[in-house]
DNA sequence: CGGCGTGTTGACCGCTGTCAAGGGCAGTGG
DNA sequence: CCACTGCCCTTGACAGCGGTCAACACGCCG
C-alpha cells in the first residue's frame, strides 16, 4: 500500500541491495529481508561537509550507510572537536539518538553519503517479530563499542606515530572489508585536520607525524586524501591485534 | 526443578533484588521479572584486584553487577594500560564477549564485587520471548557507547585538569544514581594509578593534577580512595553537559 | 586575480613524561 | 613490640613530545 510511496523516495530496493552480496555480511532469511524492506522508509543523501545528525537534536531516525564515508564527533563548548569514529557502508548510525532521545554526538559526511532511512516507530515491531534482527542491532552496537574501546586505547596510550599508523591501518581494513577500493591502492577521503581531531593531536604535529609515515613510503597524501602504500608495515607500527573481520549483519 | 540448585548458588533472589527498588531503574513487568529470575544462573564474587573477565578469553557469560566497583581495560603488548570505563551496581558486563566470541577487554574488581551470572544459551530465548528485555540490552549497550564517547572526548581534547575533574564528577554522579554513598561524602575506591590509566596521563602528572584539585578544596585523598568535596565546581571545571540520568533498565 | 582549503616547515615554549627519592600507613612476622 | 615490606601519595629536577605561532606553497574555483 504505502509501498509505492516508498518506491518513489528510494532508488535502491532492498532486493537489489548493492551491499548485501558482499561476503562480509551474513545471509538473511527471506522473512528478514522482507521486514527490512518494509522497515526502510526511504533514502537520504548528504553532500560532503553536510551534517547528517546533530548533537543535541532529537532525531527519531535510524540510518544505514549505503555508500560514502562520514564521521561521528563531539565538540566542547569552546570548539575543540573529537572525532569518535568513522562510518562507512554497512554501518548503522543514529542508534543512540533513537534509543535515548537526544543525540549526544554529530555525524558529518566526508564524501557524498547515501543513507537508508528507518523509522523509529517500527523498531518496536522489529524487536517483537524479528528477534534475529534485534540481536543484530545489539551486535552492531557491541561492535561500535569495540571500535571505541580500541580508539580510546589509542588516544590514551599510544604515541603519535602509533596512533597515526593504527588509524590509517584500521580504516583501510574496514574499507577493504566492504569492498571499497578493491583495485589495489586504497584512498581514504580524509584531511590531516580530521586525523588530528581523531588522534587528539594538533594539526601541525599531525602533519609532522604523517610526514614520517610518508617518508618511510607507507602512505602518500594527494588531493584531499590519504593513499595507503604499505598496510603491513602500518600494522606493525601500530602493533595491534586487528582481529579479522567476521561475518556481520547488515540491517 | 532446577530452582533449588539455583537457590543453592545464590544469596540474593531476584524477587528481593536490592537494586531494583531504586528510583533510577524502570519498573519491570511480572513476566519480565520471572524471566530474569530464570535467566540468572547464579552469583559470582570477586575480591579486590581479581580479574572477572580477561582479554582474549572466551567467556560465554553475561553479568550484572549487584554490588561493588570494577573497571574495564585494555592493554598493549608492552604493558601500557588504558582503562575504558568503570562498572558499578546495575551495569551489565560481558556483552561484547557474549555476542562476538572473544573478549577484547578485561574487567577487574576494584572492591569486593558481587555479580549475577547469566548464561549465553538463554539469551536467544530472551530475544525471542521478551522483546522488551532485548530492547533493554541494546539500550544498555548504547549507554555504554555514550559513556565511551564522552571518555574519548575527554582523553583526546580536554586538558589534564579538565579530564581529572570530569572523571571524578562523572563517577560521583553515577555512584549517587545507584544509591552508593548517599550519606553526604562520596568516596571513590580508586587509586591515582587507576586515574592515570584512565586519563591517559602518567602517574606523576596525575598526582600533580589531583593535588591542584585537592588544594582548591574540591577533593581529598584518603586511605585508598578519593573523597569528593565539591561536585559542583568539579562539574564547572570539566564544563560538560552531564545529561541527567533517566530511568534505565536493570537486567 | 584573489580567496580558500590543505599540506608543509621552522622556531619556540610549555605541558607532560621520566627518573629518583621520600613519607605515611597497614599488614606481617620475628 | 618492633623491624620489614608493600602500597600509595608526594615532590623536585630535567628532558622531550607535542602545542602554538607564523609563514609559505600549491591547487581549485569564483
XYZ file of C-alpha atoms (C1' of nucleotides) in Angstrom:
562
model
C 0.000 0.000 0.000
C 2.500 2.581 1.080
C 4.877 0.545 -0.996
C 4.562 2.873 -3.902
C 5.309 5.970 -1.941
C 8.363 4.249 -0.622
C 9.455 3.277 -4.065
C 9.138 6.869 -5.056
C 11.605 8.039 -2.480
C 14.196 5.388 -2.991
C 16.423 4.401 -5.792
C 17.832 1.226 -4.347
C 15.427 -1.534 -3.423
C 16.453 -3.864 -0.650
C 16.060 -6.788 -3.014
C 18.840 -5.396 -5.117
C 20.915 -4.030 -2.292
C 24.415 -3.364 -3.592
C 25.933 -4.173 -0.213
C 24.272 -7.369 0.852
C 26.004 -9.661 -1.637
C 29.385 -8.830 -0.105
C 30.945 -11.810 1.645
C 31.400 -9.848 4.866
C 27.660 -9.728 5.509
C 25.782 -12.689 6.886
C 22.963 -14.274 4.901
C 19.490 -13.082 5.721
C 16.330 -15.166 5.708
C 13.574 -14.275 3.284
C 11.346 -13.005 6.082
C 14.114 -10.846 7.463
C 14.751 -9.291 4.092
C 11.070 -8.601 3.704
C 10.884 -6.890 7.037
C 13.966 -4.798 6.414
C 12.456 -3.727 3.115
C 9.328 -2.588 4.895
C 11.373 -1.063 7.689
C 13.137 1.142 5.196
C 11.291 4.387 4.861
C 13.356 5.998 2.147
C 16.754 7.319 1.329
C 18.724 10.344 2.316
C 21.681 11.870 0.591
C 24.189 14.242 2.102
C 26.891 16.205 0.388
C 30.456 16.349 1.617
C 30.541 18.539 4.701
C 26.826 18.229 5.418
C 25.602 17.296 8.872
C 23.547 14.138 8.988
C 22.923 14.146 12.713
C 23.471 16.936 15.168
C 24.412 16.743 18.838
C 21.559 17.900 20.999
C 18.861 17.316 18.408
C 16.021 14.822 18.639
C 16.111 12.794 15.501
C 13.983 9.711 15.643
C 15.514 8.055 12.637
C 17.936 5.259 12.245
C 20.225 5.016 9.239
C 22.344 2.502 7.451
C 25.089 3.800 5.210
C 24.619 2.599 1.661
C 27.600 4.372 0.194
C 30.072 7.049 1.095
C 32.074 7.983 4.170
C 31.274 10.021 7.244
C 32.430 10.550 10.784
C 30.946 10.796 14.258
C 32.177 13.540 16.542
C 31.575 15.542 19.686
C 32.556 19.091 20.450
C 33.383 21.032 23.584
C 31.748 24.430 24.161
C 34.906 26.253 23.097
C 35.144 24.490 19.763
C 37.584 21.705 20.453
C 36.446 18.700 18.461
C 36.993 14.997 18.943
C 36.197 12.550 16.199
C 34.876 9.369 17.768
C 34.757 7.042 14.814
C 34.244 6.894 11.084
C 31.259 5.408 9.325
C 31.259 3.615 6.012
C 28.928 1.387 4.000
C 27.055 -1.122 6.105
C 27.366 0.863 9.326
C 24.320 1.698 11.377
C 24.083 5.227 12.748
C 21.692 7.091 14.978
C 21.012 4.237 17.368
C 21.928 6.261 20.427
C 19.588 9.042 19.457
C 16.833 6.629 18.589
C 17.023 4.788 21.877
C 17.818 7.544 24.299
C 16.094 10.528 22.794
C 18.678 13.185 22.353
C 21.718 12.827 20.139
C 24.936 13.089 22.107
C 27.135 13.323 19.048
C 27.032 14.597 15.495
C 27.632 12.877 12.185
C 29.036 14.620 9.141
C 29.516 13.426 5.581
C 33.097 13.025 4.405
C 32.059 12.253 0.872
C 28.663 12.209 -0.799
C 26.711 9.957 1.511
C 23.750 7.762 0.679
C 21.707 6.516 3.613
C 18.805 4.155 4.082
C 16.324 5.706 6.474
C 14.482 3.601 9.024
C 11.744 4.857 11.252
C 11.828 4.549 14.979
C 8.189 3.548 15.165
C 8.806 0.222 13.534
C 11.713 -0.598 15.793
C 9.350 -1.977 18.394
C 7.836 -4.244 15.826
C 11.297 -5.341 14.783
C 12.083 -6.356 18.340
C 8.764 -8.140 18.666
C 8.641 -10.004 15.398
C 12.247 -10.465 14.403
C 14.408 -11.386 17.355
C 17.196 -12.256 14.966
C 17.278 -8.713 13.657
C 17.001 -7.336 17.172
C 20.003 -9.415 18.066
C 21.801 -7.996 15.047
C 21.212 -4.456 16.166
C 22.640 -5.255 19.574
C 25.532 -6.933 17.826
C 26.236 -3.829 15.794
C 26.116 -1.699 18.933
C 28.635 -4.020 20.571
C 30.864 -3.757 17.526
C 30.792 0.012 17.698
C 31.681 -0.221 21.354
C 34.603 -2.442 20.479
C 35.924 0.072 17.982
C 35.563 2.836 20.551
C 37.498 0.785 23.079
C 40.296 0.454 20.600
C 40.258 4.166 19.777
C 40.331 5.074 23.418
C 43.319 2.813 23.967
C 44.949 4.514 21.026
C 44.387 8.090 22.093
C 45.164 7.349 25.703
C 48.223 5.183 25.455
C 49.781 5.063 22.025
C 52.413 7.511 20.784
C 51.575 9.903 17.982
C 53.209 7.691 15.361
C 51.499 4.569 16.625
C 48.140 6.304 16.723
C 48.512 7.551 13.185
C 49.547 4.153 11.873
C 46.734 2.483 13.750
C 44.115 4.858 12.421
C 45.183 4.558 8.814
C 45.528 0.800 9.040
C 42.189 0.193 10.673
C 40.300 2.479 8.320
C 41.939 0.775 5.390
C 40.978 -2.665 6.617
C 37.415 -1.638 7.275
C 37.183 -0.118 3.828
C 38.521 -3.239 2.195
C 36.024 -5.394 4.063
C 33.117 -3.567 2.474
C 34.614 -3.692 -0.969
C 35.844 -0.122 -1.244
C 38.911 0.402 -3.365
C 39.331 -3.205 -4.186
C 41.679 -2.321 -7.028
C 44.948 -2.173 -5.136
C 45.507 1.385 -3.970
C 43.328 2.389 -1.070
C 42.341 6.016 -0.766
C 40.952 7.415 2.437
C 38.924 10.612 1.944
C 40.307 12.369 4.995
C 42.291 15.519 5.653
C 45.055 15.951 8.174
C 42.759 18.178 10.199
C 40.381 15.244 10.532
C 43.220 12.953 11.523
C 44.333 15.471 14.125
C 40.861 15.636 15.630
C 40.688 11.869 15.657
C 44.024 11.272 17.319
C 43.786 14.059 19.853
C 46.760 15.869 18.344
C 47.287 19.330 16.902
C 47.203 19.845 13.176
C 50.870 20.752 12.990
C 52.064 17.793 14.933
C 49.793 15.518 12.965
C 51.347 16.814 9.802
C 54.844 16.067 11.038
C 53.786 12.618 12.121
C 52.177 11.848 8.789
C 55.300 13.146 7.122
C 57.305 10.479 8.900
C 54.981 7.795 7.626
C 55.134 9.280 4.141
C 58.930 9.493 4.216
C 59.073 5.817 5.046
C 56.958 5.134 1.999
C 53.943 3.850 3.906
C 51.417 6.444 2.809
C 51.085 9.347 0.415
C 48.867 12.433 0.539
C 47.217 13.535 -2.627
C 44.205 15.593 -3.487
C 42.316 15.622 -0.219
C 43.025 12.086 0.733
C 45.476 9.583 2.051
C 46.762 6.812 -0.130
C 47.942 3.705 1.651
C 51.075 2.127 0.234
C 52.170 -0.404 2.823
C 49.416 -1.670 5.059
C 51.551 -4.384 6.607
C 54.174 -2.053 7.999
C 51.498 0.318 9.258
C 50.002 -2.569 11.184
C 53.400 -3.400 12.610
C 53.951 0.136 13.825
C 50.530 0.166 15.445
C 51.253 -3.263 16.952
C 47.628 -4.041 17.478
C 45.742 -7.266 17.159
C 43.366 -6.329 14.349
C 41.102 -9.318 14.796
C 39.973 -10.443 11.386
C 36.542 -9.193 10.468
C 33.940 -11.898 10.856
C 30.597 -12.075 9.122
C 28.335 -9.399 10.362
C 24.726 -8.367 9.936
C 23.513 -5.664 7.600
C 20.254 -4.133 8.683
C 13.043 -28.009 39.243
C 16.497 -26.562 38.848
C 15.163 -23.852 41.065
C 16.666 -25.446 44.084
C 20.102 -25.764 42.637
C 19.929 -22.125 41.699
C 18.851 -21.191 45.155
C 21.848 -23.018 46.442
C 24.271 -20.921 44.457
C 22.718 -17.561 45.083
C 22.089 -15.494 48.094
C 20.022 -12.765 46.528
C 16.812 -13.764 44.825
C 15.596 -11.559 42.024
C 12.349 -11.044 43.867
C 14.223 -9.341 46.629
C 16.793 -7.644 44.432
C 18.445 -4.895 46.458
C 18.927 -2.769 43.354
C 15.605 -2.867 41.593
C 13.688 -0.713 44.069
C 15.990 2.228 43.324
C 14.200 5.051 41.525
C 16.765 5.105 38.735
C 15.602 1.729 37.413
C 12.478 1.357 35.335
C 9.634 -0.810 36.515
C 9.575 -4.337 35.205
C 6.513 -6.375 34.360
C 5.826 -9.520 36.308
C 6.676 -11.714 33.324
C 9.940 -9.875 32.775
C 10.935 -10.350 36.384
C 10.125 -14.016 36.144
C 12.239 -14.438 33.089
C 15.178 -12.553 34.544
C 14.954 -14.761 37.607
C 15.169 -17.841 35.424
C 17.859 -16.238 33.295
C 20.032 -15.826 36.335
C 22.236 -18.818 36.724
C 23.934 -17.938 39.963
C 26.260 -15.482 41.563
C 29.928 -14.777 41.378
C 32.086 -12.901 43.812
C 35.460 -11.377 43.128
C 37.938 -9.925 45.572
C 39.604 -6.599 45.074
C 42.222 -6.994 42.351
C 40.705 -10.153 40.907
C 40.056 -10.456 37.188
C 36.449 -11.053 36.281
C 36.930 -11.156 32.539
C 40.152 -11.462 30.608
C 41.020 -10.059 27.195
C 41.441 -12.845 24.682
C 39.403 -15.396 26.608
C 36.136 -16.951 25.538
C 33.717 -16.448 28.358
C 30.161 -17.161 27.431
C 28.631 -15.487 30.424
C 26.922 -12.219 30.906
C 26.968 -10.430 34.231
C 25.132 -7.714 36.050
C 26.903 -6.026 38.922
C 24.950 -6.409 42.135
C 27.384 -4.598 44.368
C 30.914 -3.301 44.290
C 33.089 -1.469 41.801
C 35.247 -2.611 38.912
C 36.824 -1.350 35.745
C 37.153 -2.347 32.113
C 40.554 -2.028 30.483
C 42.742 -2.966 27.557
C 46.486 -3.395 27.447
C 49.159 -3.018 24.801
C 51.727 -5.773 24.360
C 54.368 -3.767 26.228
C 52.212 -3.280 29.295
C 50.710 0.146 28.733
C 47.189 0.050 30.077
C 44.117 2.077 29.250
C 41.077 1.972 31.459
C 37.994 2.239 29.268
C 35.278 2.672 31.841
C 34.236 1.796 35.347
C 31.437 -0.542 36.310
C 29.175 -0.249 39.289
C 25.902 -1.737 40.533
C 23.331 -2.174 37.797
C 25.870 -2.274 34.977
C 25.885 -5.114 32.500
C 29.260 -6.559 31.574
C 30.498 -9.186 29.189
C 28.119 -8.367 26.373
C 30.881 -7.953 23.819
C 32.343 -11.316 24.679
C 28.963 -12.965 24.693
C 27.994 -11.642 21.290
C 31.253 -11.723 19.424
C 33.020 -14.675 20.964
C 36.345 -13.423 22.217
C 36.708 -10.785 24.905
C 38.529 -7.723 23.632
C 38.968 -6.204 27.055
C 39.389 -7.257 30.666
C 37.425 -6.443 33.785
C 38.948 -6.248 37.238
C 37.349 -5.783 40.641
C 38.082 -2.525 42.421
C 36.334 -3.599 45.555
C 34.709 -6.878 46.550
C 32.390 -7.468 43.635
C 29.142 -9.395 43.590
C 27.805 -10.381 40.192
C 24.666 -12.017 38.874
C 25.622 -14.577 36.269
C 23.512 -15.106 33.167
C 24.059 -17.803 30.641
C 24.512 -17.137 26.985
C 22.284 -20.032 25.982
C 19.200 -18.350 27.270
C 19.950 -15.095 25.531
C 18.318 -16.356 22.360
C 15.195 -17.156 24.275
C 15.288 -13.713 25.824
C 15.349 -12.131 22.384
C 12.557 -14.427 21.216
C 10.187 -14.185 24.130
C 10.920 -10.844 25.724
C 11.459 -8.153 23.135
C 11.248 -5.575 25.879
C 14.251 -7.075 27.621
C 16.057 -7.424 24.333
C 15.473 -3.756 23.768
C 16.840 -3.076 27.227
C 20.052 -4.878 26.471
C 20.518 -2.832 23.337
C 19.730 0.237 25.373
C 22.424 -0.616 27.873
C 24.903 -1.166 25.071
C 24.044 2.251 23.664
C 24.527 3.800 27.089
C 27.951 2.244 27.383
C 28.775 3.609 23.958
C 27.680 7.040 25.093
C 29.977 6.933 28.085
C 32.832 5.824 25.880
C 32.186 8.714 23.520
C 32.452 11.075 26.419
C 35.640 9.450 27.693
C 37.189 9.624 24.273
C 36.357 13.301 24.024
C 37.944 13.735 27.412
C 41.185 11.946 26.723
C 41.502 13.399 23.248
C 40.603 17.003 23.806
C 40.402 18.038 27.426
C 43.376 19.304 29.429
C 44.712 17.242 32.304
C 42.810 19.269 34.885
C 39.570 19.104 32.936
C 39.922 15.386 32.435
C 40.516 14.780 36.094
C 37.567 16.908 37.131
C 35.360 15.249 34.560
C 36.290 11.754 35.667
C 35.730 12.400 39.333
C 32.490 14.244 38.703
C 31.008 11.641 36.399
C 31.939 8.722 38.634
C 30.415 10.522 41.574
C 27.186 11.168 39.758
C 26.925 7.598 38.573
C 27.558 6.361 42.080
C 24.905 8.604 43.519
C 22.384 7.427 40.950
C 22.666 3.855 42.180
C 22.456 4.841 45.803
C 26.087 4.495 46.758
C 27.325 6.815 49.456
C 24.027 8.505 49.945
C 25.172 9.890 53.256
C 26.855 13.051 52.083
C 30.517 12.320 51.470
C 31.178 10.339 48.344
C 34.159 8.028 48.320
C 35.531 6.608 45.098
C 37.574 3.434 45.608
C 40.268 4.367 43.123
C 43.995 4.997 43.270
C 45.888 7.655 41.384
C 47.460 4.945 39.280
C 43.971 3.993 38.110
C 43.133 7.602 37.395
C 46.340 7.944 35.394
C 45.495 4.904 33.288
C 42.010 6.259 32.750
C 43.022 9.745 31.695
C 45.951 8.743 29.537
C 48.412 10.531 31.806
C 51.469 9.442 33.754
C 51.183 8.675 37.434
C 53.337 11.613 38.439
C 51.481 14.124 36.389
C 48.180 12.740 37.566
C 49.321 13.245 41.118
C 50.207 16.870 40.475
C 46.886 17.421 38.783
C 44.936 15.856 41.624
C 46.969 17.970 44.008
C 45.627 21.067 42.304
C 42.075 19.880 42.772
C 42.808 18.995 46.365
C 44.435 22.375 47.049
C 41.298 24.059 45.799
C 39.313 22.018 48.266
C 37.399 20.017 45.676
C 38.602 16.556 46.594
C 40.655 14.805 49.225
C 42.648 11.584 49.077
C 42.420 9.250 51.981
C 43.016 5.575 52.528
C 42.965 4.260 49.014
C 40.196 6.436 47.757
C 39.102 9.820 46.611
C 36.651 11.823 48.621
C 34.595 14.356 46.719
C 34.059 17.658 48.491
C 32.668 19.972 45.853
C 30.908 18.257 42.995
C 29.538 21.462 41.541
C 32.897 23.088 40.978
C 34.296 19.886 39.564
C 31.495 19.910 37.025
C 32.264 23.508 36.170
C 35.914 22.758 35.552
C 35.003 19.833 33.329
C 32.431 22.036 31.580
C 30.480 19.111 30.277
C 26.786 18.664 29.839
C 26.225 15.760 32.235
C 22.747 14.943 30.982
C 20.671 13.935 33.945
C 20.324 10.203 34.346
C 16.983 8.969 33.128
C 15.248 5.801 34.157
C 17.080 2.814 32.864
C 16.593 -0.924 32.721
C 18.173 -3.380 35.095
C 18.558 -6.808 33.601
C 43.332 37.701 -9.922
C 42.322 36.776 -5.128
C 40.392 33.834 -1.670
C 40.114 29.438 0.406
C 41.266 24.882 1.776
C 45.027 21.926 2.549
C 49.693 20.367 3.164
C 54.440 21.799 4.870
C 58.129 23.836 7.790
C 60.707 26.322 11.273
C 61.065 28.475 15.832
C 59.884 28.419 20.364
C 57.719 27.040 24.524
C 55.227 24.504 27.950
C 52.622 20.615 29.332
C 53.505 16.165 30.449
C 56.678 12.055 30.834
C 60.618 10.053 33.168
C 63.702 9.354 36.905
C 64.588 9.421 41.607
C 63.678 9.802 46.325
C 60.997 10.067 50.443
C 56.931 9.706 53.698
C 52.772 7.660 55.742
C 50.280 3.699 56.744
C 48.735 -1.134 57.115
C 49.883 -5.766 57.323
C 53.115 -9.381 58.715
C 56.280 -11.994 61.036
C 60.011 -12.309 64.390
C 56.608 -4.508 70.371
C 59.340 -3.706 66.595
C 61.597 -4.318 62.067
C 60.324 -5.037 57.489
C 57.781 -4.954 53.356
C 54.472 -3.319 50.121
C 51.255 0.000 48.531
C 50.157 4.521 47.731
C 50.682 9.513 47.757
C 54.053 13.347 47.136
C 57.825 16.241 45.272
C 61.777 18.007 42.711
C 64.753 18.023 38.627
C 65.143 17.505 33.976
C 64.020 16.215 29.240
C 61.164 15.727 25.325
C 56.912 15.173 22.923
C 53.618 17.781 21.198
C 51.216 22.592 21.137
C 51.255 27.291 19.354
C 52.501 30.865 16.220
C 53.807 32.239 11.820
C 54.733 31.800 7.130
C 54.666 29.752 2.718
C 53.372 26.570 -1.311
C 50.056 24.639 -4.146
C 45.695 23.704 -6.441
C 40.964 24.855 -7.049
C 37.404 27.958 -8.077
C 34.526 32.079 -8.245
